[in-house]
Every structure is written in C-alpha cells, then in structure tokens.
Amino acid sequence: MAKDFSTREDNYAQWYNDLVLKAGLAENSAVRGCMVIKPYGYSIWEKMQGALDTMFKDSGHVNAYFPLFIPKSFFSKEASHVEGFAKECAVVTHYRLKNAPDGSGIVVDEDAKLEEELIIRPTSETIIWDTYRNWIQSYRDLPILVNQWANVVRWEMRTRLFLRTAEFLWQEGHTAHATEKEAIDEAMMILDIYADFAEKWMALPVLKGKKSPNERFAGAVDTYCIEALMQDGKALQVGTSHFLGQNFAKAFDVKFLSRKNELEYVWATSWGVSTRLMGALIMAHSDDHGLVIPPRLAPIQVVIVPIYKKTEELAAISQRALAIKESLTKRGISVRYDDRDTFKPGWKFTEYEFKGVPVRMAIGPRDMENNTVEVARRDTLEKEIYSITDIENKIGHLLEQIQNNLFQKALSFRESNTFVVNTWDEFVAQLDGEGGFILAHWDGTPETEQAIKEETRATIRTIPFDAPAEKGKCVYSGKSSAHRVVFARAY
RNA sequence: CGGGAUGUAGCGCAGCCCGGUUAGCGCGCCACGUUCGGGACGUGGAGGCCGUGAGUUCAAAUCUCACCAUCCCGACCA
C-alpha cells in the first residue's frame, strides 16, 4: 500500500509521526518544539473550532481576547498556580535589538531591559482575573461567561506534533459566578459539552470523571476531565474543566456585593481543549492505510474521481460529476471533484485514502453507460456500485453510517481494552502487556498514587462519575476502598 | 534536563572505519511520447556550501573539538 509509511504494529510512535507529516497535517518548524500547522490540518482544526464555538455560544458564552503577555508579578499571586507553571514559562526581558558593535549581527540591546518581565501566557487565569476585578462589583454583574480562542506557550521538555508542542492553539473559558453551586454546575456543563463534542463530532468515546489531587490543575479545587483510550493502549486526556473555587478571586481580590449586601469573593471556573484534539482524532481512527477522519470533521467529505481513456470521454463524465457534486453540495456535503489530468486514478485513490476522505466516488465509462457510480468508504475500505438516482440522500446516509461506525468501533475497542484488576501482580502484568484502561481499587491517598506512578509510570486518569460503589482493597496498599478508579499509562 | 541514535538533492538512504578526479542510488520533480476501473512505462533533463563553526592536513562528506537541530526512551505537562 502506501510506501515509506510505518504500520501501527511495527512502530506506533513512528506511524503517528509519519501520518501527521505525510498526510500534510503539520510539520516541525525552525523553532524548537513549535509546529507549522499545514492547510489540511488547519482546516480540520477550523471544523473543530466551528462546532465547539457554536456549542459554547448556544450555552450562553461569548468570546473575548486577552493579552499574550502577562506581567510576572501576576503569576505569583496564586501560590499553587505559580508552582505548577513556573518551570515551563517563556519570559520576555527586553524590547529592542541593535546591531552588534563588532558587526557580528543583531544582539539584544541591554539598555532596553523591561522594568518587569513579561511572561508569555501558559494559560490566562491571572491576567483575566486581574481584569475581572474591574468588571465585577455587584451580583448583577454575574455571571461572566467568557471564552477566548488563543495560543499559549509552555516550554515543554519533549514535544510531539499536536500531542505536546511548546506553542499550541486552544480555547480557554473563564467564568465568574455568585455561588459555589453555580460555578460547579458550569464546570460540569462544560464537561458535558466536551464529551458531547468528542463523541458526536470526533466519534471518540470518552470517560467523564474527576482528577485525583495529584493530577489536578494548578490552582483548582477540582478538575473534571474527559479521558480517551488510544489504539496503543495509552490514555489521552482530551479536555479539562476546572472548578477553581474562590482561589483566583482571593488572589486577585475580586469581590461582589450580594443581594444581602454582603461582600463576597467570586466563584470561578476555567476550561479548555487544545490542538491536542487533533492528535486524539488521528490516533483514534486511523489505520495502516493512513488517516481516517470522521465525516463531521472532514474538510472534504466526498471526493469524485473521473476515470477515462480519451479526453472526449472526460467531458461527459465531468458533466455527470459536476451535477452530482451540485446535488451533494445542496444537501450540505462538502465535495471535491478531482479532474486533474496530471495524476492517475490509482494514484488519487491512494492519496485520498491516505488523507482520510470518508467517501470516494469513481465515475468511468461503465458508470456512464449504467447510470452508476462506484462508492468506496474509507472506514471499511468497502466498494459498492450505487445507482445515481437519489444519490445525495444515499451519500448523506452513508456519511452518517460512517460517523456511527467509527464511534462504535472506537467504543468496542475501549471496552475490550478496559480491564478489571484486583491484585498488584495483575496490575503490573496488565500495564506491561497490552495496557488499556485498568479499573482498580485505590485507597484514596496521594502517597499511594505517587508510589504507583513511580513504580509503573501509570497514573489515575480519572475517577469516573458513574463508578459504582464497590467495597474492595487498594491494589497497592491493601487498604479499603469504596470504588474503582481508572489507571493507565498516558500521553 | 539525563540516556541512546541521526543530520549528505524535496523525501528515503549509500559513501565515512581506511582523507585523494566531476559525491552516488531509489522515489519525487521538469520535457516529450505511450498510458489511465487501485500509487504506469520509455527516453532525455534539472536539482547538493555533505547540519553550523573552528581545527588537523598539500588535500576533509570522510579525522578532532564545539555548537545546533531532529527522533526514540525517561522525569514534567493540555
């Protein structure tokens, strides 16, 4: 099949990397740890943005934009927040360059040193809560339901395209509320939106739950998350929603007068998903033939390839193809008609397969005679001859079917890779074998979680909301536990 | 930041140990012709500061040192 392309079994990490590069999604840039997102990759991200943005707005949120730079002093106001991010911050110290006196090039002008260094945002809680102080005086100013689409920078040690880059794109929601309950409800509602998006758009089944204290966001009271399982048996955190309590309100002195005329601190949430979703999408569905993109996120949902020997044939085929394209477009399906004569049909087949286009149509002389098209679906690689009557509805249904099939496939993969484990030996054996989600008892202490992590590299991915009550003994300490949690090795 | 590996044409690699004409090969690219229902073939052609910088030498892709970058495995994280 595709040349120069690793298989999953062969080398999973290499397979992923090849896929991203060769399908034209992204590539490494001249800047360490930062990627160039190429047009095809970016168009998938735009689809994700579009769907999420609509969901946020439908639930009452509005978009705004805050600065890329944050004064250093803001960072130290929330103690655990600074501790969590200090080690990975890019810092701006000067604002001017000059020619080197010895003519060796451009150097930093030491006279242009900033009074106070600026941090390039790793996340925007601090600058936003500093701003909210001015926006909030009364309970009537609440809630504030703001989202921002932005880039952030975290100086990561080791980067991987989409999964972990020094600069990444994301959205971060920052809301302010009058009561604790309202803030928790908000954080939970957003988690539902994320889960809905993952399952309905990305065809990616996710577990919803709470993070253990060790895995909690720096500065949060509680972190809720959605967690997915990748094909190599490793977990990927795809989205988080944090209940921040009054931590940031206290740090930035954001108070409001309640109905009872009492001065109270504001309750907060923050939540985000990033271009890491691209990594999740790629790893969840793709195969050894290349990318597989769920129809609802595919920039091109249907590609039509003409097959002809002589140019005279092409005119008639094109007429047919363009008519089909128009009827599909009217039904809201995005179609590309690829009549380039510079590539052969076989080449195009492989190319679109590699790029994960959900449906491919071929129209040749036989089809012209029989009023048919050959339809190939990317998810199963099956081919079928369709009559062109009512083609737009048939293709519409097929796209829905593919979307559902991808979700079901991912779901059954997750189910068959979720294991109930009761002893430490089983626990270790499972991790060293096929991996997957491991349901095990945990005594609830950070010490045990830390010890397990050090010995096995596995972490508690989530404490599922729907975990049934079940008395048991911690796999590590043997102490009692009320329910199972989800362990896995993670990206 | 620790361990390992790799930087030679757009991509994948050979050459390096053992220094010596014009640095090769496959794919891709360009032109023309034959092809076109699963990555076609022929003929001709273009394309290289051998990662960067110092050094050793009459002579460096090749030897030495430093630096930079990338990938893999850890620690950190969305």
XYZ file of C-alpha atoms (C1' of nucleotides) in Angstrom:
569
model
C 0.000 0.000 0.000
C 1.358 3.394 0.977
C 5.095 3.496 0.547
C 7.542 4.658 3.199
C 4.929 4.521 5.887
C 5.166 2.629 9.155
C 2.451 0.362 10.462
C 0.934 0.609 13.918
C 2.247 -2.743 14.991
C 5.672 -2.003 13.615
C 6.228 1.223 15.497
C 3.248 3.103 16.826
C 5.076 6.364 17.519
C 6.614 6.344 14.069
C 3.258 5.522 12.480
C 1.702 8.539 14.177
C 4.511 10.828 13.145
C 4.502 9.618 9.531
C 0.770 10.120 9.368
C 0.924 13.711 10.555
C 3.768 14.581 8.206
C 2.754 12.659 5.116
C -0.947 13.484 5.233
C 0.087 17.137 5.306
C -1.408 17.977 8.699
C 1.614 19.604 10.306
C 5.385 19.650 10.381
C 8.181 20.722 12.664
C 9.222 24.326 12.296
C 12.511 26.148 12.564
C 11.592 26.872 16.189
C 12.272 24.190 18.760
C 9.118 22.409 19.825
C 6.811 24.533 17.689
C 4.927 23.138 14.713
C 3.624 24.548 11.487
C 0.008 23.518 11.080
C -0.468 22.996 7.359
C -3.661 23.886 5.478
C -5.190 20.410 5.573
C -4.532 20.067 9.299
C -5.711 23.576 9.989
C -8.954 23.032 8.114
C -9.753 20.126 10.448
C -8.961 22.349 13.434
C -11.279 25.011 11.986
C -14.056 22.427 11.802
C -13.483 21.588 15.461
C -13.434 25.253 16.387
C -16.637 25.878 14.490
C -18.536 23.103 16.230
C -17.240 23.959 19.710
C -17.739 27.686 19.262
C -21.389 27.105 18.367
C -21.845 24.878 21.411
C -20.278 27.477 23.696
C -22.415 30.274 22.293
C -25.573 28.171 22.448
C -24.911 27.718 26.167
C -24.606 31.444 26.770
C -20.895 32.124 26.396
C -19.277 34.969 24.486
C -15.804 35.323 23.029
C -13.223 37.912 24.082
C -9.473 38.325 23.826
C -6.846 38.986 26.469
C -3.128 39.788 26.042
C -0.456 37.302 25.101
C 1.830 38.799 27.777
C 1.300 38.609 31.489
C 3.285 40.718 33.999
C 5.476 38.433 36.065
C 4.044 39.657 39.353
C 0.554 38.407 38.418
C 1.864 34.924 38.364
C 2.979 34.749 41.933
C -0.395 35.781 43.348
C -1.875 32.291 43.367
C 0.647 30.036 45.095
C -0.113 26.620 43.633
C -0.697 28.130 40.191
C 2.804 29.596 40.010
C 4.259 26.360 41.319
C 2.520 24.423 38.579
C 3.626 26.604 35.705
C 6.883 28.304 36.745
C 9.105 25.617 35.277
C 7.740 25.948 31.758
C 7.349 29.652 31.132
C 8.861 31.695 28.311
C 9.908 35.117 29.588
C 10.274 38.408 27.722
C 13.029 40.519 29.244
C 13.868 43.130 26.580
C 12.046 45.111 23.936
C 14.750 46.106 21.468
C 17.574 44.732 19.333
C 20.571 46.516 17.932
C 23.498 45.896 15.605
C 26.375 44.255 17.411
C 29.229 46.757 17.865
C 31.669 44.283 16.312
C 29.438 43.825 13.260
C 28.739 40.177 14.062
C 24.979 40.576 13.680
C 21.995 41.555 15.796
C 22.149 41.468 19.586
C 19.761 42.278 22.416
C 20.026 45.924 23.442
C 20.809 45.698 27.131
C 19.589 49.278 27.578
C 16.122 48.093 26.614
C 15.548 45.903 29.630
C 11.961 45.748 30.855
C 11.219 47.058 34.354
C 9.113 43.990 34.921
C 9.497 40.858 32.829
C 6.535 39.652 30.834
C 5.512 36.008 30.790
C 4.134 34.609 27.577
C 0.835 33.123 28.766
C 0.871 29.416 29.545
C -2.808 29.927 30.463
C -4.720 33.129 31.181
C -6.317 32.834 34.605
C -4.104 35.511 36.106
C -4.500 38.249 33.509
C -8.206 37.525 33.215
C -8.898 37.606 36.950
C -6.894 40.787 37.244
C -9.253 42.199 34.618
C -12.414 40.746 36.163
C -11.704 42.730 39.329
C -12.680 45.826 37.377
C -15.695 44.219 35.773
C -17.370 42.929 38.915
C -18.892 44.929 41.737
C -22.364 43.531 42.209
C -24.157 40.206 41.943
C -25.841 41.872 38.960
C -22.513 41.778 37.085
C -22.507 37.990 37.358
C -22.172 35.530 35.845
C -19.442 36.357 33.375
C -19.249 33.638 30.747
C -16.251 34.355 28.559
C -14.290 32.167 26.197
C -11.107 33.005 24.329
C -9.536 31.329 21.300
C -5.814 31.791 21.635
C -2.329 30.408 21.507
C -0.359 29.633 24.644
C 3.237 28.659 25.309
C 4.536 26.016 27.687
C 8.227 25.287 27.465
C 7.937 21.516 27.313
C 10.972 19.276 27.608
C 9.899 16.868 24.957
C 7.416 17.705 22.238
C 5.339 15.700 19.787
C 3.313 17.074 16.895
C -0.175 18.037 18.140
C 0.097 15.967 21.328
C 2.546 18.253 23.050
C 4.069 21.327 21.449
C 5.723 24.342 23.057
C 3.151 26.619 21.476
C -0.353 25.328 20.946
C -3.751 26.622 19.975
C -6.727 26.210 22.257
C -9.784 27.761 23.712
C -9.944 28.709 27.347
C -13.189 29.549 29.054
C -13.095 31.691 32.196
C -16.312 32.172 34.073
C -17.220 34.053 37.226
C -20.213 33.223 39.417
C -22.008 34.397 42.540
C -22.312 30.968 44.137
C -20.296 27.822 44.523
C -23.085 25.684 43.149
C -23.434 27.777 40.036
C -19.707 27.508 39.337
C -19.665 23.741 39.840
C -22.719 23.401 37.588
C -20.930 25.442 34.958
C -17.791 23.290 35.098
C -19.917 20.156 34.842
C -21.981 21.530 31.978
C -18.839 22.328 30.016
C -17.554 18.825 30.624
C -20.797 17.531 29.118
C -20.263 19.773 26.099
C -16.735 18.446 25.679
C -17.882 14.847 25.982
C -20.680 15.506 23.519
C -18.284 17.060 21.065
C -15.802 14.204 21.413
C -18.447 11.547 20.900
C -20.693 13.167 18.283
C -18.123 15.015 16.198
C -14.837 13.211 16.772
C -16.531 9.801 17.104
C -14.353 9.376 20.172
C -15.835 7.731 23.255
C -14.653 9.352 26.481
C -14.826 8.681 30.193
C -16.101 11.560 32.295
C -14.791 11.965 35.764
C -12.767 13.821 38.315
C -8.984 14.041 38.590
C -7.188 12.838 41.678
C -5.487 15.568 43.751
C -2.109 14.775 42.183
C -3.417 15.305 38.671
C -5.465 18.394 39.457
C -4.871 21.684 37.622
C -2.563 24.072 39.448
C -4.885 26.423 41.298
C -8.085 24.373 41.013
C -10.277 22.970 43.766
C -11.439 20.216 41.450
C -10.536 19.200 37.921
C -13.064 17.351 35.800
C -11.842 15.657 32.679
C -12.676 13.584 29.674
C -10.273 10.781 29.006
C -9.905 8.636 25.875
C -8.046 5.452 25.042
C -5.715 5.373 22.055
C -5.048 2.352 19.839
C -1.728 1.570 21.516
C -3.418 1.173 24.881
C -2.304 4.525 26.268
C -4.690 7.114 27.639
C -5.022 10.670 26.413
C -6.582 13.499 28.377
C -8.651 15.299 25.775
C -10.300 18.044 27.780
C -10.442 19.521 31.263
C -12.893 21.703 33.131
C -11.816 23.175 36.439
C -13.805 24.343 39.433
C -11.460 27.000 40.803
C -13.403 27.816 43.968
C -12.530 31.288 45.183
C -8.784 30.804 44.756
C -8.311 33.292 41.942
C -10.879 35.730 43.324
C -8.914 35.827 46.558
C -5.568 36.083 44.797
C -6.777 38.980 42.651
C -9.182 40.465 45.160
C -12.331 40.061 43.117
C -15.371 40.654 45.355
C -19.005 41.471 44.785
C -21.897 42.726 46.873
C -24.559 40.066 47.198
C -28.300 40.584 47.418
C -27.853 40.581 51.175
C -25.425 43.482 50.815
C -22.527 41.330 51.920
C -19.098 41.471 50.309
C -18.185 38.035 48.932
C -15.470 36.531 46.801
C -16.430 35.432 43.308
C -16.536 31.735 42.348
C -14.683 30.668 39.228
C -14.247 28.031 36.564
C -11.856 27.591 33.691
C -11.889 25.005 30.941
C -10.057 24.194 27.765
C -9.419 21.942 24.835
C -6.441 22.301 22.552
C -4.927 21.231 19.250
C -4.169 18.044 21.131
C -7.661 17.058 19.979
C -6.065 16.688 16.555
C -3.709 14.090 17.969
C -6.608 12.253 19.575
C -8.550 12.295 16.322
C -5.627 10.935 14.350
C -4.752 8.180 16.803
C -8.313 7.105 17.492
C -9.421 6.112 13.997
C -6.547 5.959 11.562
C -5.129 2.693 10.226
C -2.181 1.350 8.285
C -3.583 2.849 5.085
C -3.449 6.347 6.523
C -5.731 8.854 8.161
C -9.386 8.170 8.853
C -11.383 11.330 9.514
C -14.949 11.145 10.806
C -17.310 12.723 8.252
C -18.463 15.514 10.558
C -14.908 16.860 10.830
C -13.645 16.013 7.356
C -12.738 19.091 5.297
C -13.552 17.043 2.201
C -16.346 14.551 2.820
C -16.619 13.175 -0.693
C -14.093 13.146 -3.496
C -15.130 12.337 -7.052
C -12.500 10.844 -9.350
C -13.171 10.570 -13.086
C -11.821 7.582 -14.970
C -11.297 7.954 -18.677
C -9.046 7.000 -21.548
C -9.668 9.768 -24.011
C -10.314 13.446 -23.400
C -13.633 13.158 -25.256
C -14.880 10.844 -22.505
C -13.893 13.316 -19.816
C -16.351 15.979 -20.957
C -19.376 13.725 -20.439
C -18.014 12.348 -17.146
C -17.326 15.843 -15.859
C -20.842 16.918 -16.656
C -22.202 13.980 -14.668
C -19.722 14.510 -11.828
C -20.461 18.208 -11.508
C -24.195 17.527 -11.421
C -23.662 15.044 -8.597
C -21.370 17.485 -6.819
C -24.024 20.164 -7.004
C -26.764 17.958 -5.605
C -24.491 16.826 -2.755
C -23.403 20.381 -2.018
C -27.028 21.439 -1.776
C -27.500 18.783 0.879
C -24.620 20.319 2.842
C -21.976 17.783 1.884
C -18.506 19.084 1.016
C -17.299 17.637 -2.255
C -14.138 17.851 -4.294
C -14.181 16.871 -7.940
C -10.622 15.961 -8.790
C -10.321 16.056 -12.558
C -6.622 16.851 -12.627
C -5.113 15.075 -15.599
C -1.694 15.237 -14.006
C -2.423 12.310 -11.690
C -3.767 8.887 -12.488
C -6.878 7.450 -10.833
C -4.923 4.833 -8.894
C -2.647 7.486 -7.536
C -5.620 9.606 -6.491
C -7.293 6.648 -4.784
C -4.266 6.038 -2.626
C -3.811 9.724 -1.949
C -7.358 10.367 -0.707
C -7.308 7.158 1.231
C -4.158 8.368 2.950
C -5.756 11.731 3.704
C -8.770 10.047 5.259
C -11.515 11.366 2.984
C -14.597 9.423 4.170
C -16.170 8.660 0.791
C -14.661 8.321 -2.636
C -16.689 8.158 -5.830
C -15.320 6.962 -9.133
C -17.099 7.601 -12.412
C -15.888 5.848 -15.554
C -17.263 4.774 -18.939
C -19.045 1.761 -17.395
C -20.822 4.026 -14.946
C -21.807 6.410 -17.704
C -23.438 3.534 -19.523
C -25.224 2.142 -16.461
C -26.020 5.405 -14.676
C -23.999 4.328 -11.664
C -21.030 5.413 -9.578
C -18.520 3.347 -7.666
C -18.587 4.351 -3.997
C -15.749 3.438 -1.653
C -15.917 4.112 2.085
C -12.722 4.875 3.965
C -13.652 3.295 7.288
C -14.187 -0.245 5.962
C -12.450 0.133 2.574
C -15.529 -1.487 1.004
C -16.609 -0.626 -2.518
C -20.125 -0.685 -3.843
C -21.915 0.338 -7.043
C -24.654 2.921 -6.487
C -27.308 3.940 -8.978
C -27.183 7.725 -9.354
C -30.876 8.079 -8.570
C -31.281 9.976 -5.297
C -27.516 9.885 -4.882
C -27.375 12.848 -2.483
C -29.558 11.121 0.092
C -27.747 7.825 -0.232
C -24.406 9.524 0.301
C -25.854 11.572 3.144
C -26.920 8.375 4.877
C -23.626 6.720 4.143
C -21.741 9.580 5.805
C -23.903 9.218 8.906
C -23.318 5.496 8.865
C -19.553 6.012 8.679
C -19.699 8.506 11.535
C -21.599 5.981 13.681
C -19.441 3.081 12.675
C -16.280 4.923 13.680
C -17.746 5.696 17.080
C -18.903 2.118 17.598
C -15.534 0.779 16.534
C -13.717 3.083 18.947
C -16.185 2.212 21.685
C -15.798 -1.516 21.311
C -12.033 -1.054 21.202
C -12.202 0.779 24.506
C -14.490 -1.816 26.020
C -12.286 -4.693 25.008
C -9.284 -2.807 26.364
C -10.728 -1.995 29.749
C -9.707 -4.463 32.417
C -10.808 -5.128 35.962
C -7.762 -5.864 38.076
C -7.624 -6.896 41.722
C -4.036 -7.694 42.631
C -0.759 -5.866 42.289
C 0.735 -8.631 40.128
C -2.190 -8.477 37.720
C -1.930 -4.705 37.702
C 1.743 -4.707 36.706
C 1.277 -7.518 34.192
C -1.577 -5.697 32.502
C 0.427 -2.492 32.196
C 3.451 -4.263 30.799
C 1.258 -6.238 28.406
C -1.419 -4.614 26.292
C -2.020 -1.602 28.545
C -5.503 -0.146 28.305
C -7.776 1.281 30.971
C -7.359 -0.551 34.249
C -10.159 -0.493 36.782
C -8.636 -0.981 40.190
C -9.183 -0.079 43.798
C -7.175 2.776 45.259
C -7.013 3.801 48.891
C -7.559 7.464 48.037
C -4.187 8.766 49.241
C -1.787 10.850 47.149
C 1.100 8.816 48.597
C -0.215 5.592 47.105
C -0.910 7.241 43.768
C 2.609 8.666 43.720
C 4.149 5.317 44.606
C 2.200 3.548 41.862
C 3.296 6.173 39.384
C 6.929 5.803 40.337
C 6.857 2.042 40.096
C 4.779 1.623 36.954
C 4.508 5.020 35.196
C 0.744 4.568 35.387
C -1.431 7.344 36.768
C -5.032 7.672 37.805
C -6.589 9.001 34.637
C -9.942 9.666 36.175
C -12.287 8.843 38.996
C -15.402 8.187 36.913
C -18.610 9.925 37.940
C -20.527 6.751 37.236
C -18.195 4.422 39.138
C -20.488 2.062 41.044
C -19.992 1.768 44.803
C -17.989 -1.391 45.414
C -16.041 -2.177 48.544
C -12.562 -3.500 47.892
C -8.898 -3.320 48.773
C -6.342 -0.983 47.209
C -4.159 -2.860 44.691
C -1.082 -1.234 46.146
C -1.603 -0.717 49.876
C -4.350 -3.251 50.574
C -6.291 -0.589 52.481
C -10.016 -0.327 51.963
C -11.552 1.485 49.010
C -15.134 2.431 48.177
C -14.987 2.192 44.387
C -12.638 1.553 41.468
C -10.716 4.260 39.628
C -9.216 4.232 36.128
C -5.476 3.723 35.835
C -3.411 3.853 32.622
C -0.171 4.966 31.148
C -0.840 8.236 29.417
C 0.494 10.585 26.778
C 17.435 18.008 31.768
C 19.619 12.567 31.826
C 20.378 8.011 28.373
C 20.526 6.389 23.091
C 20.527 7.428 17.846
C 20.630 10.501 13.476
C 21.849 15.053 10.369
C 24.594 14.055 2.607
C 19.158 16.918 -3.528
C 12.068 17.874 -1.897
C 11.779 12.637 0.642
C 14.324 7.885 1.924
C 19.261 6.298 2.001
C 24.683 4.699 0.379
C 29.634 6.693 0.713
C 32.824 7.981 6.273
C 36.382 2.746 9.504
C 40.950 3.114 5.602
C 41.033 11.515 3.668
C 42.656 11.972 -2.883
C 39.440 13.200 -10.083
C 33.289 15.635 -11.585
C 29.672 12.916 -4.170
C 26.164 8.295 -5.838
C 21.318 5.337 -5.680
C 15.743 4.887 -5.278
C 11.366 7.834 -5.098
C 9.754 12.598 -6.310
C 10.445 16.944 -9.841
C 10.687 19.027 -15.418
C 10.012 17.916 -21.044
C 8.136 14.656 -24.852
C 5.619 10.149 -26.183
C 2.701 5.835 -24.949
C -0.796 5.097 -20.789
C -5.364 5.918 -17.380
C -11.560 0.990 -13.193
C -6.048 0.665 -7.162
C 0.390 4.536 -6.458
C 2.057 3.131 -15.134
C 6.312 2.926 -18.601
C 10.179 4.681 -22.026
C 13.732 8.463 -23.470
C 16.039 12.881 -22.161
C 16.875 16.593 -18.234
C 17.163 19.837 -13.702
C 18.445 19.740 -8.786
C 23.998 19.452 -3.405
C 28.177 25.426 0.712
C 27.644 16.605 2.732
C 23.518 20.442 9.809
C 26.763 25.032 11.599
C 31.545 26.786 13.208
C 36.507 26.017 14.375
C 40.793 22.827 13.926
C 44.364 18.863 11.784
C 46.247 18.244 6.595
C 49.303 19.631 0.371
C 44.098 17.805 0.380
C 38.093 16.857 4.634
C 31.320 14.446 3.383
C 35.327 11.279 5.453
C 39.764 12.654 11.169
C 39.308 16.032 16.024
C 36.529 19.541 19.064
C 32.416 22.642 19.993
C 27.612 24.065 18.874
C 22.679 23.481 16.695
C 18.594 20.539 15.230
C 15.563 16.156 14.889
C 13.862 11.287 16.555
C 13.418 7.405 20.413
C 13.435 6.126 25.872
C 12.859 8.541 30.947
C 11.481 12.909 34.584
C 7.380 17.373 33.528
C 2.694 18.511 31.193
C -3.198 20.013 27.636
